[in-house]
mmCIF file of C-alpha atoms and ligand atoms in Angstrom:
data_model
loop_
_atom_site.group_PDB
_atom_site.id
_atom_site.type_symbol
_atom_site.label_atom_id
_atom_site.label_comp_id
_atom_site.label_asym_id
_atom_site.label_seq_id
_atom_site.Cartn_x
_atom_site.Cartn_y
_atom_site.Cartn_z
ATOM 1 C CA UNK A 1 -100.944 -10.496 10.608
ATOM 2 C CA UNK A 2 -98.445 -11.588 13.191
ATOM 3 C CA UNK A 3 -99.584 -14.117 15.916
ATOM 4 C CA UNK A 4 -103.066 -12.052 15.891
ATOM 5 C CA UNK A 5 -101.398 -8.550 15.624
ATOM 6 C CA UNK A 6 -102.538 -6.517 12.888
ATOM 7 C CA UNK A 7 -101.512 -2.715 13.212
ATOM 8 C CA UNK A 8 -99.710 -0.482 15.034
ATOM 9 C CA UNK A 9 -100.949 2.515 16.453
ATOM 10 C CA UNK A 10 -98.964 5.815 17.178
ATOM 11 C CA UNK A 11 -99.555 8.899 19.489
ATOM 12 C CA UNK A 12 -97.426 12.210 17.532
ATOM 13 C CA UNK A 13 -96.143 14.415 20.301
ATOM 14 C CA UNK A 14 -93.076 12.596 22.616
ATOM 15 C CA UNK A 15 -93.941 9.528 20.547
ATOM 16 C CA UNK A 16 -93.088 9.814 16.873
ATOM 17 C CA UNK A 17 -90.819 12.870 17.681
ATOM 18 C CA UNK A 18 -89.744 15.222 20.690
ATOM 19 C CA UNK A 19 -91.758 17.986 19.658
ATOM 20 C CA UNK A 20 -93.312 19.611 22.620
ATOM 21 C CA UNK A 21 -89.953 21.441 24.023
ATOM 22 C CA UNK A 22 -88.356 22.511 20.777
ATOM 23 C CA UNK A 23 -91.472 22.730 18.546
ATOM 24 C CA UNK A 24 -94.678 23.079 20.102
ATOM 25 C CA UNK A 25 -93.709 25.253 22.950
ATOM 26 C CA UNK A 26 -91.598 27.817 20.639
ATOM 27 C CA UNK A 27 -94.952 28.495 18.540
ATOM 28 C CA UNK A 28 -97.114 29.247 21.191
ATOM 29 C CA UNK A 29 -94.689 31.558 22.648
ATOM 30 C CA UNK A 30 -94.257 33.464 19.032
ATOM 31 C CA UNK A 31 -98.152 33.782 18.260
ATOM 32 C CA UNK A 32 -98.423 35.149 22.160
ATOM 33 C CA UNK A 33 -95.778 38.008 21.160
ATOM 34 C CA UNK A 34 -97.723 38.155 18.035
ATOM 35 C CA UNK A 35 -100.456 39.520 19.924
ATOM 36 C CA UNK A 36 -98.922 41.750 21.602
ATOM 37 C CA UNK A 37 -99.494 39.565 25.016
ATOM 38 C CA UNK A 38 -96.329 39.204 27.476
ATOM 39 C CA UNK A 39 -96.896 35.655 27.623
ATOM 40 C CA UNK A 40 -94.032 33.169 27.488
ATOM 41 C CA UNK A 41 -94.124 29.783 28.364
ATOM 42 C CA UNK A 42 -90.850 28.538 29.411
ATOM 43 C CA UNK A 43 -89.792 25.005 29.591
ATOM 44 C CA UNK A 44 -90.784 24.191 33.178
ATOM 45 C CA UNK A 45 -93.881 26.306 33.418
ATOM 46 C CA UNK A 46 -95.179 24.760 29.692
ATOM 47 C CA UNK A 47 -94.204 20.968 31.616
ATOM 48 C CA UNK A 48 -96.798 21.553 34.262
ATOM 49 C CA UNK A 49 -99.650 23.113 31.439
ATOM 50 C CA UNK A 50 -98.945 19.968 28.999
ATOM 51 C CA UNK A 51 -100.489 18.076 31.978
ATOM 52 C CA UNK A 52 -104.093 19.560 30.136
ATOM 53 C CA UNK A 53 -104.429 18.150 25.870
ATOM 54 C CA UNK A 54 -105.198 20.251 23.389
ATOM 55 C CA UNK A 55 -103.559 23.546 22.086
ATOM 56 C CA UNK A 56 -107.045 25.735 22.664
ATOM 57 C CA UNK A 57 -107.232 23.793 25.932
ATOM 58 C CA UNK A 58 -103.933 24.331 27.367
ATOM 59 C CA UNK A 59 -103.845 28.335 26.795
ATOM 60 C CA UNK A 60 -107.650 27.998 28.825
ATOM 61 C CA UNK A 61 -106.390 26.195 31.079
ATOM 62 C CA UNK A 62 -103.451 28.512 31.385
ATOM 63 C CA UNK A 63 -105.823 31.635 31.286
ATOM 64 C CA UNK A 64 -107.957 29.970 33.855
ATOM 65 C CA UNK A 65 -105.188 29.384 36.516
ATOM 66 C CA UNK A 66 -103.011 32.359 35.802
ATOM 67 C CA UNK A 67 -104.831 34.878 35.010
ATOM 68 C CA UNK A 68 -102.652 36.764 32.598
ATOM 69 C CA UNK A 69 -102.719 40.319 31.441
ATOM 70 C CA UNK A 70 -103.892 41.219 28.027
ATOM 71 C CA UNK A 71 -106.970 38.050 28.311
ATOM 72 C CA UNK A 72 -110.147 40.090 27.137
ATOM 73 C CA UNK A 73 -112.812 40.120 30.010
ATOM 74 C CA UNK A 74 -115.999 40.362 28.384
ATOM 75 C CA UNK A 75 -116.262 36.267 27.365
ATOM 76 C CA UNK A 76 -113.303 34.581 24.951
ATOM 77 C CA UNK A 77 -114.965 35.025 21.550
ATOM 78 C CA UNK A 78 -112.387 33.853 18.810
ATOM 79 C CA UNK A 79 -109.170 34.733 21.002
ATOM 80 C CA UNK A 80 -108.136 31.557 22.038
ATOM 81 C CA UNK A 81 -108.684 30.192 18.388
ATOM 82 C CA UNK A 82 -107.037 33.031 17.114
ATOM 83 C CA UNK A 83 -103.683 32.847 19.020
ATOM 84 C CA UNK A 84 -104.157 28.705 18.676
ATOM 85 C CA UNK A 85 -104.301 29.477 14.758
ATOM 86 C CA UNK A 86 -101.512 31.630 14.384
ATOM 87 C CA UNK A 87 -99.462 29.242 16.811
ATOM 88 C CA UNK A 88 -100.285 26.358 14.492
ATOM 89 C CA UNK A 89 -98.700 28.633 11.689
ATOM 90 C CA UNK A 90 -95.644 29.148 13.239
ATOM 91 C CA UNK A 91 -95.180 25.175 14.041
ATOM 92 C CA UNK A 92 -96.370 24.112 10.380
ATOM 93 C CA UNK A 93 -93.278 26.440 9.353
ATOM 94 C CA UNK A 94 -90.850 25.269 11.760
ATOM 95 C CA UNK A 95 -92.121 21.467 10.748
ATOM 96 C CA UNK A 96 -91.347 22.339 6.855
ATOM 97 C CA UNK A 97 -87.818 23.274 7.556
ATOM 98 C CA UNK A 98 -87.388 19.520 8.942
ATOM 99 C CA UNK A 99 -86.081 20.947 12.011
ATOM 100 C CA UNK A 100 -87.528 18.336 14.160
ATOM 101 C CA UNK A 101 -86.542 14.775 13.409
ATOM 102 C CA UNK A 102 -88.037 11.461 14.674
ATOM 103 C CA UNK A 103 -86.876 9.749 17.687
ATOM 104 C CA UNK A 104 -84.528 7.380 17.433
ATOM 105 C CA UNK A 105 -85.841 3.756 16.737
ATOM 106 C CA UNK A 106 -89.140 4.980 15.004
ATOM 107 C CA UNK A 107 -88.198 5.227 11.176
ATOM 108 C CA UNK A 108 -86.649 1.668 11.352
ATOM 109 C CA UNK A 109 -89.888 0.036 13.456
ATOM 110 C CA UNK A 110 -92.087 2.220 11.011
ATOM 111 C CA UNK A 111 -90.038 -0.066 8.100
ATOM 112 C CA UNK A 112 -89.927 -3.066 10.011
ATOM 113 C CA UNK A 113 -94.151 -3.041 9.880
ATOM 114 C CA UNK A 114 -94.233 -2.120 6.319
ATOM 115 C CA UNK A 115 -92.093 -5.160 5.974
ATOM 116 C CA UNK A 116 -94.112 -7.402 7.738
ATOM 117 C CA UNK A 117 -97.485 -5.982 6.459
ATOM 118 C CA UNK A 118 -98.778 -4.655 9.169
ATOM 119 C CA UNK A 119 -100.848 -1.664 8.950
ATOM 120 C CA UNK A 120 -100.149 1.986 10.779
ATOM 121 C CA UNK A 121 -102.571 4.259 12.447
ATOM 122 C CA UNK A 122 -102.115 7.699 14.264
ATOM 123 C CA UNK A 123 -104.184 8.399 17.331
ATOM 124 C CA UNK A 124 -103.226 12.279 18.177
ATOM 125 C CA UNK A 125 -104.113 14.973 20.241
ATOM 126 C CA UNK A 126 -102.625 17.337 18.337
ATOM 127 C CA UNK A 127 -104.096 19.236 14.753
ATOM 128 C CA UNK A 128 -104.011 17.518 11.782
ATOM 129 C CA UNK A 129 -102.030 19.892 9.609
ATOM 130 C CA UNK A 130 -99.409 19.259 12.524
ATOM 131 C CA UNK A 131 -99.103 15.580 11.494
ATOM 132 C CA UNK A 132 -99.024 15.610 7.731
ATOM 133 C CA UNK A 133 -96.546 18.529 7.957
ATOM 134 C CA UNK A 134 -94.283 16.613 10.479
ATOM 135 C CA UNK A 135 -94.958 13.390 8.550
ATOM 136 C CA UNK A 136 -93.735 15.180 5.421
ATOM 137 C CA UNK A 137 -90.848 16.776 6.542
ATOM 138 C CA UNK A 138 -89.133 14.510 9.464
ATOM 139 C CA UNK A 139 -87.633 11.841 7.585
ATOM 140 C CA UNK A 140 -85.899 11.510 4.308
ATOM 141 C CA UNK A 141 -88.662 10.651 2.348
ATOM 142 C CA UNK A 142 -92.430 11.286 2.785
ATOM 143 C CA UNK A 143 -94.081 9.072 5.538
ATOM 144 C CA UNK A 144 -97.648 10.180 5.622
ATOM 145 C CA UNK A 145 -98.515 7.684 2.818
ATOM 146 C CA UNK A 146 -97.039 5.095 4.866
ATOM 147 C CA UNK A 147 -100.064 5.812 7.994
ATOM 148 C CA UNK A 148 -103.553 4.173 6.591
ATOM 149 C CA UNK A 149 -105.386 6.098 9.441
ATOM 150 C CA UNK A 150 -104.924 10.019 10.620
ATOM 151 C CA UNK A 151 -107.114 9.993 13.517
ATOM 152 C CA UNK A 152 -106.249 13.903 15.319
ATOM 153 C CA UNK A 153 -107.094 17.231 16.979
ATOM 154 C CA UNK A 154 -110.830 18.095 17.155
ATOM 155 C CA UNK A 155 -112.213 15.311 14.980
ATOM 156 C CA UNK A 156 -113.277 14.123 18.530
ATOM 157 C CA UNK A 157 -114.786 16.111 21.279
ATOM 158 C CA UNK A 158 -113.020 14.420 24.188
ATOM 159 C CA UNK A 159 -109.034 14.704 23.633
ATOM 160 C CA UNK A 160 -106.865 12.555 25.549
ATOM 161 C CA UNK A 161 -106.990 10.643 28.626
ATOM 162 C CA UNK A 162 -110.508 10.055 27.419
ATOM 163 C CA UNK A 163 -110.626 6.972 24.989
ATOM 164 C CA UNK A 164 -112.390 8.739 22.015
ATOM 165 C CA UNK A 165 -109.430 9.408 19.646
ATOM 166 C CA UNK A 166 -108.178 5.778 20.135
ATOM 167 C CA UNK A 167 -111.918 4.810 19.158
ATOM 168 C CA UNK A 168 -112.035 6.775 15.796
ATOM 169 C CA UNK A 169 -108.555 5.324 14.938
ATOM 170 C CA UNK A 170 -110.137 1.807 15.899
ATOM 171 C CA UNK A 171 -113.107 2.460 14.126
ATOM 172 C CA UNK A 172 -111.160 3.912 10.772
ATOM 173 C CA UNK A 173 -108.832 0.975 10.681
ATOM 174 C CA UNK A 174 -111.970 -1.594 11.234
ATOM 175 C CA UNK A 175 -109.884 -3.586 13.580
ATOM 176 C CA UNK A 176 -110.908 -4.718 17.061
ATOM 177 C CA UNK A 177 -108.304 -3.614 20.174
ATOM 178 C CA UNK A 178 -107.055 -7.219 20.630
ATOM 179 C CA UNK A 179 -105.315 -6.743 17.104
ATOM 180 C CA UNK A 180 -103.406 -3.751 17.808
ATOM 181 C CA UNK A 181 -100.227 -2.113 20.122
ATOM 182 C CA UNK A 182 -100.424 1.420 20.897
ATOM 183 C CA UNK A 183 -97.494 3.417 21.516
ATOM 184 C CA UNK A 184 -97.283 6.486 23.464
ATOM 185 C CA UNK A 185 -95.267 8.985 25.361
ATOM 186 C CA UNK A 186 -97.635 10.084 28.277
ATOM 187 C CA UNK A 187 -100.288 8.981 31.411
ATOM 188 C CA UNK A 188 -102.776 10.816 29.299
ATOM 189 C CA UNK A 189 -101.964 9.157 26.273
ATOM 190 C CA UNK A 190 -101.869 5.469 28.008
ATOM 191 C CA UNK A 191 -105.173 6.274 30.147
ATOM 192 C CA UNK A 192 -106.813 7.370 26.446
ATOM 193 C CA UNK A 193 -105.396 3.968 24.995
ATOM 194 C CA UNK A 194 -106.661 1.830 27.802
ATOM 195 C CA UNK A 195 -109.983 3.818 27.972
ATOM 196 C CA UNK A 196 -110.303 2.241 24.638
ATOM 197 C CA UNK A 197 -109.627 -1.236 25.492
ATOM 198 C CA UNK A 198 -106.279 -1.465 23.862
ATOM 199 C CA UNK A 199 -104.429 -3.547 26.790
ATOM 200 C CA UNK A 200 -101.162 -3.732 24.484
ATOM 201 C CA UNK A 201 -99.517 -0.480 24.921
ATOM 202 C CA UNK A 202 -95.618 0.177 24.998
ATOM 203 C CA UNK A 203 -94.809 3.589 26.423
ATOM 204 C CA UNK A 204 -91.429 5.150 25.450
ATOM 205 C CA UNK A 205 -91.108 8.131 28.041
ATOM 206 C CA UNK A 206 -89.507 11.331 27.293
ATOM 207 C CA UNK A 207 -88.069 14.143 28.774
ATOM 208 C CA UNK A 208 -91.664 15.706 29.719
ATOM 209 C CA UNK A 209 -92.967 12.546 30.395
ATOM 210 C CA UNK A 210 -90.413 10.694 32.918
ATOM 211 C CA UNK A 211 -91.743 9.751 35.822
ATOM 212 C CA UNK A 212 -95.601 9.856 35.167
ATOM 213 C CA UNK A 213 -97.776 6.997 36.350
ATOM 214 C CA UNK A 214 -98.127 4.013 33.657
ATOM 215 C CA UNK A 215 -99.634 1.922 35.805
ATOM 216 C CA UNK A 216 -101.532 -0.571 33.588
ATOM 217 C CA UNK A 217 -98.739 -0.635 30.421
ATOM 218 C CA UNK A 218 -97.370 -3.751 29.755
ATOM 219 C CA UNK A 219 -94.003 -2.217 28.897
ATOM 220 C CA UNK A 220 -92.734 1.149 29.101
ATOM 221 C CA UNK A 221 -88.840 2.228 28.321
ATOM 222 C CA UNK A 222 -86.772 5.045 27.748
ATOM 223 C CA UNK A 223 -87.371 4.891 23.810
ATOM 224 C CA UNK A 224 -87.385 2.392 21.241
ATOM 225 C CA UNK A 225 -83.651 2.239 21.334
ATOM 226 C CA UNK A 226 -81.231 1.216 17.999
ATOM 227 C CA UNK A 227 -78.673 -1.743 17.779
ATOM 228 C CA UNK A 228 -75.953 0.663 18.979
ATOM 229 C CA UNK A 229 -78.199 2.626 21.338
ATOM 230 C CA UNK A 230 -79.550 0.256 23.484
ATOM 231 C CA UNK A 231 -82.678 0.848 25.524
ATOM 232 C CA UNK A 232 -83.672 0.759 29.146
ATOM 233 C CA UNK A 233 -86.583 -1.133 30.443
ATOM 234 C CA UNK A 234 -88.230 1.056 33.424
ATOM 235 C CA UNK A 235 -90.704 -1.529 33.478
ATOM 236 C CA UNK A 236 -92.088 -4.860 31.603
ATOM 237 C CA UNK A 237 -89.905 -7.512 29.859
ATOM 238 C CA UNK A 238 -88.224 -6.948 26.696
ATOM 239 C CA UNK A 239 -86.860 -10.924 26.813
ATOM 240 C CA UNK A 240 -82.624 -9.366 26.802
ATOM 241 C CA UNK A 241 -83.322 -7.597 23.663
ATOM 242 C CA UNK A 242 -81.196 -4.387 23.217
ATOM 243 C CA UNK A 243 -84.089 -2.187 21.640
ATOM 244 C CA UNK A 244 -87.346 -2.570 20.408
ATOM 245 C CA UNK A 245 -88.486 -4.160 17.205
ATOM 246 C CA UNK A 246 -91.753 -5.503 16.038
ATOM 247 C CA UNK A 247 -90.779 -8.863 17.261
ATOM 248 C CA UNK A 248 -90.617 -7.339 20.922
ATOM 249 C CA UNK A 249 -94.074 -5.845 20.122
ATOM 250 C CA UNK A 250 -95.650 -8.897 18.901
ATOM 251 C CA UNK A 251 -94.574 -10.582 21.942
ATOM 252 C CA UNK A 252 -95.491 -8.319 24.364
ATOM 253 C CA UNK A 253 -99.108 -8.163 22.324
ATOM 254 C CA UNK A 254 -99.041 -12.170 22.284
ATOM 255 C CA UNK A 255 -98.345 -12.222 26.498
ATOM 256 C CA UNK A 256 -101.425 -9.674 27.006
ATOM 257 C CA UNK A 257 -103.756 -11.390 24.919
ATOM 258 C CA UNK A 258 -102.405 -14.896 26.114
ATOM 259 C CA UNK A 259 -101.264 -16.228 23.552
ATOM 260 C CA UNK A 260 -97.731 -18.723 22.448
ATOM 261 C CA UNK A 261 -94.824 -15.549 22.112
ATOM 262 C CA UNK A 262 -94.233 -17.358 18.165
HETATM 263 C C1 XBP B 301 -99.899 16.288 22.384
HETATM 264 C C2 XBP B 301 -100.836 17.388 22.679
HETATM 265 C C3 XBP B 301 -101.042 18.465 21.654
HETATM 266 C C4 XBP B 301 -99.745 19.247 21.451
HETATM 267 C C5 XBP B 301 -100.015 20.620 20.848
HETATM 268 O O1 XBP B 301 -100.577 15.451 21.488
HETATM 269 O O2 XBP B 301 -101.456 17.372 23.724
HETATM 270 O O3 XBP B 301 -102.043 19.342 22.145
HETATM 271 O O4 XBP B 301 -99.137 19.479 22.715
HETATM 272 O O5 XBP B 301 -100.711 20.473 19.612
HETATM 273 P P1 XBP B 301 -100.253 13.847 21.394
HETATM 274 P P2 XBP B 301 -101.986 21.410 19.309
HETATM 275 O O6 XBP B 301 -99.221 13.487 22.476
HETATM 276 O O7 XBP B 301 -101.595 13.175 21.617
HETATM 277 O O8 XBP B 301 -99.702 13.646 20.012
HETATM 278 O O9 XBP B 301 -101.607 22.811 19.716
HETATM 279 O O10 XBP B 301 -102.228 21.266 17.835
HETATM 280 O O11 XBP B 301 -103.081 20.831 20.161
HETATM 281 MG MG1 MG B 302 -97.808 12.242 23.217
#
């Protein structure tokens, strides 16, 4: 425990690593042409339709307000699931050739908390085969082992901005918001974090995510930065330090939760 902080909690997608662009988007485009659907999502359309969470959701959503050839018009049966399963194929096996890395910052904080004994949750919108897979493959060695908690995907009914996967990652680690920092990427992310009562949140904004409302986070900057890649504040105080490290987070926890920045 530092100074009442107990665990860190981590959103996947933007957060851990930039996957939507690269990753996410590329799979949903090759399980469209799949099925035989003229479908393809390019980077500024899939930027407005990662405004809804959820795989299954966001090709609704899409269906819903684009009405796209090829949708079958008697009722959805299993084709949503069908083209969100095959898309989650196609990611899992872009994930296992450790194409996508972690952003910078993240393996050395991850380390710094193992250090300290902290604990590590993930709170995620995205499937769970999608984190273990990433987890497994996005770093030198294997860092699933290193997360005690893998809260994700539909283990919850409400995804992101609603609070419910930050709850189940609450309730799994058996800790009480006050002792935790969340970390995200997006508005939907921080609304779902705050929803839950977790008032320490750092946002690190990415290319998708730039210029959303974070209106309520504590701190938010353009990533968690290195020693020789310093990182801008867009909002918050990070005391002059040149990036983020647990001793930024434990003081930004302490100044929420009013208490002496040790
Ligand atoms: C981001 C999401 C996910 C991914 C796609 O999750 O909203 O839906 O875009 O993954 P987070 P799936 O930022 O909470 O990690 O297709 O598996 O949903
Ligand atoms: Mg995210």
């Amino acid at each position: 425990m530092m100074n009442g902080l107990e665990a860190l909690i981590f959103d996947v997608d933007g957060t851990l690593a930039d996957t939507e662009r690269d990753g996410h988007r590329r799979a949903f485009n090759q399980a469209f042409a799949d099925a035989g659907l003229d479908w393809v999502w390019d980077e500024a359309l899939y930027g407005e339709l990662l405004a809804v969470t959820g795989g299954k959701e966001r090709i609704r959503h899409f269906i819903r307000t684009h009405g796209p050839q090829g949708t079958p018009v008697d009722g959805e049966g299993d084709f949503v699931k069908e083209l969100h399963r095959r898309k989650t194929e196609h990611y899992v096996q872009l994930l296992e050739t450790g194409a996508i890395g972690l952003r910078p910052g993240v393996e050395r904080l991850l380390g710094e908390v193992r250090d300290a004994g902290l604990r590590l949750a993930i709170a995620t919108t995205t499937t769970p085969e999608n984190v273990t897979t990433l987890l497994r493959h996005c770093a030198a060695t294997d860092l699933l082992p290193w997360f005690e908690v893998v809260a994700a995907g539909d283990v919850v009914a409400a995804k992101k901005p609603a609070p419910d996967i930050y709850t189940r990652a609450l309730e799994q680690l058996g800790l009480p918001p006050q002792a935790c920092v969340a970390i995200e990427d997006s508005d939907n992310g921080l609304r779902s974090a705050l929803a839950a009562d977790l008032k320490a949140v750092l946002v690190t904004v990415g290319s998708y995510t730039e210029g959303q409302d974070f209106a309520g986070a504590p701190l938010v900057v353009d990533g968690l930065g290195e020693p020789d890649e310093p990182v801008t504040v867009l909002s918050g105080d990070l005391d002059g330090r040149p990036y983020v490290d647990l001793a930024a987070l434990a003081a930004m926890h302490a100044r929420v939760y009013g208490r002496p920045v040790l």
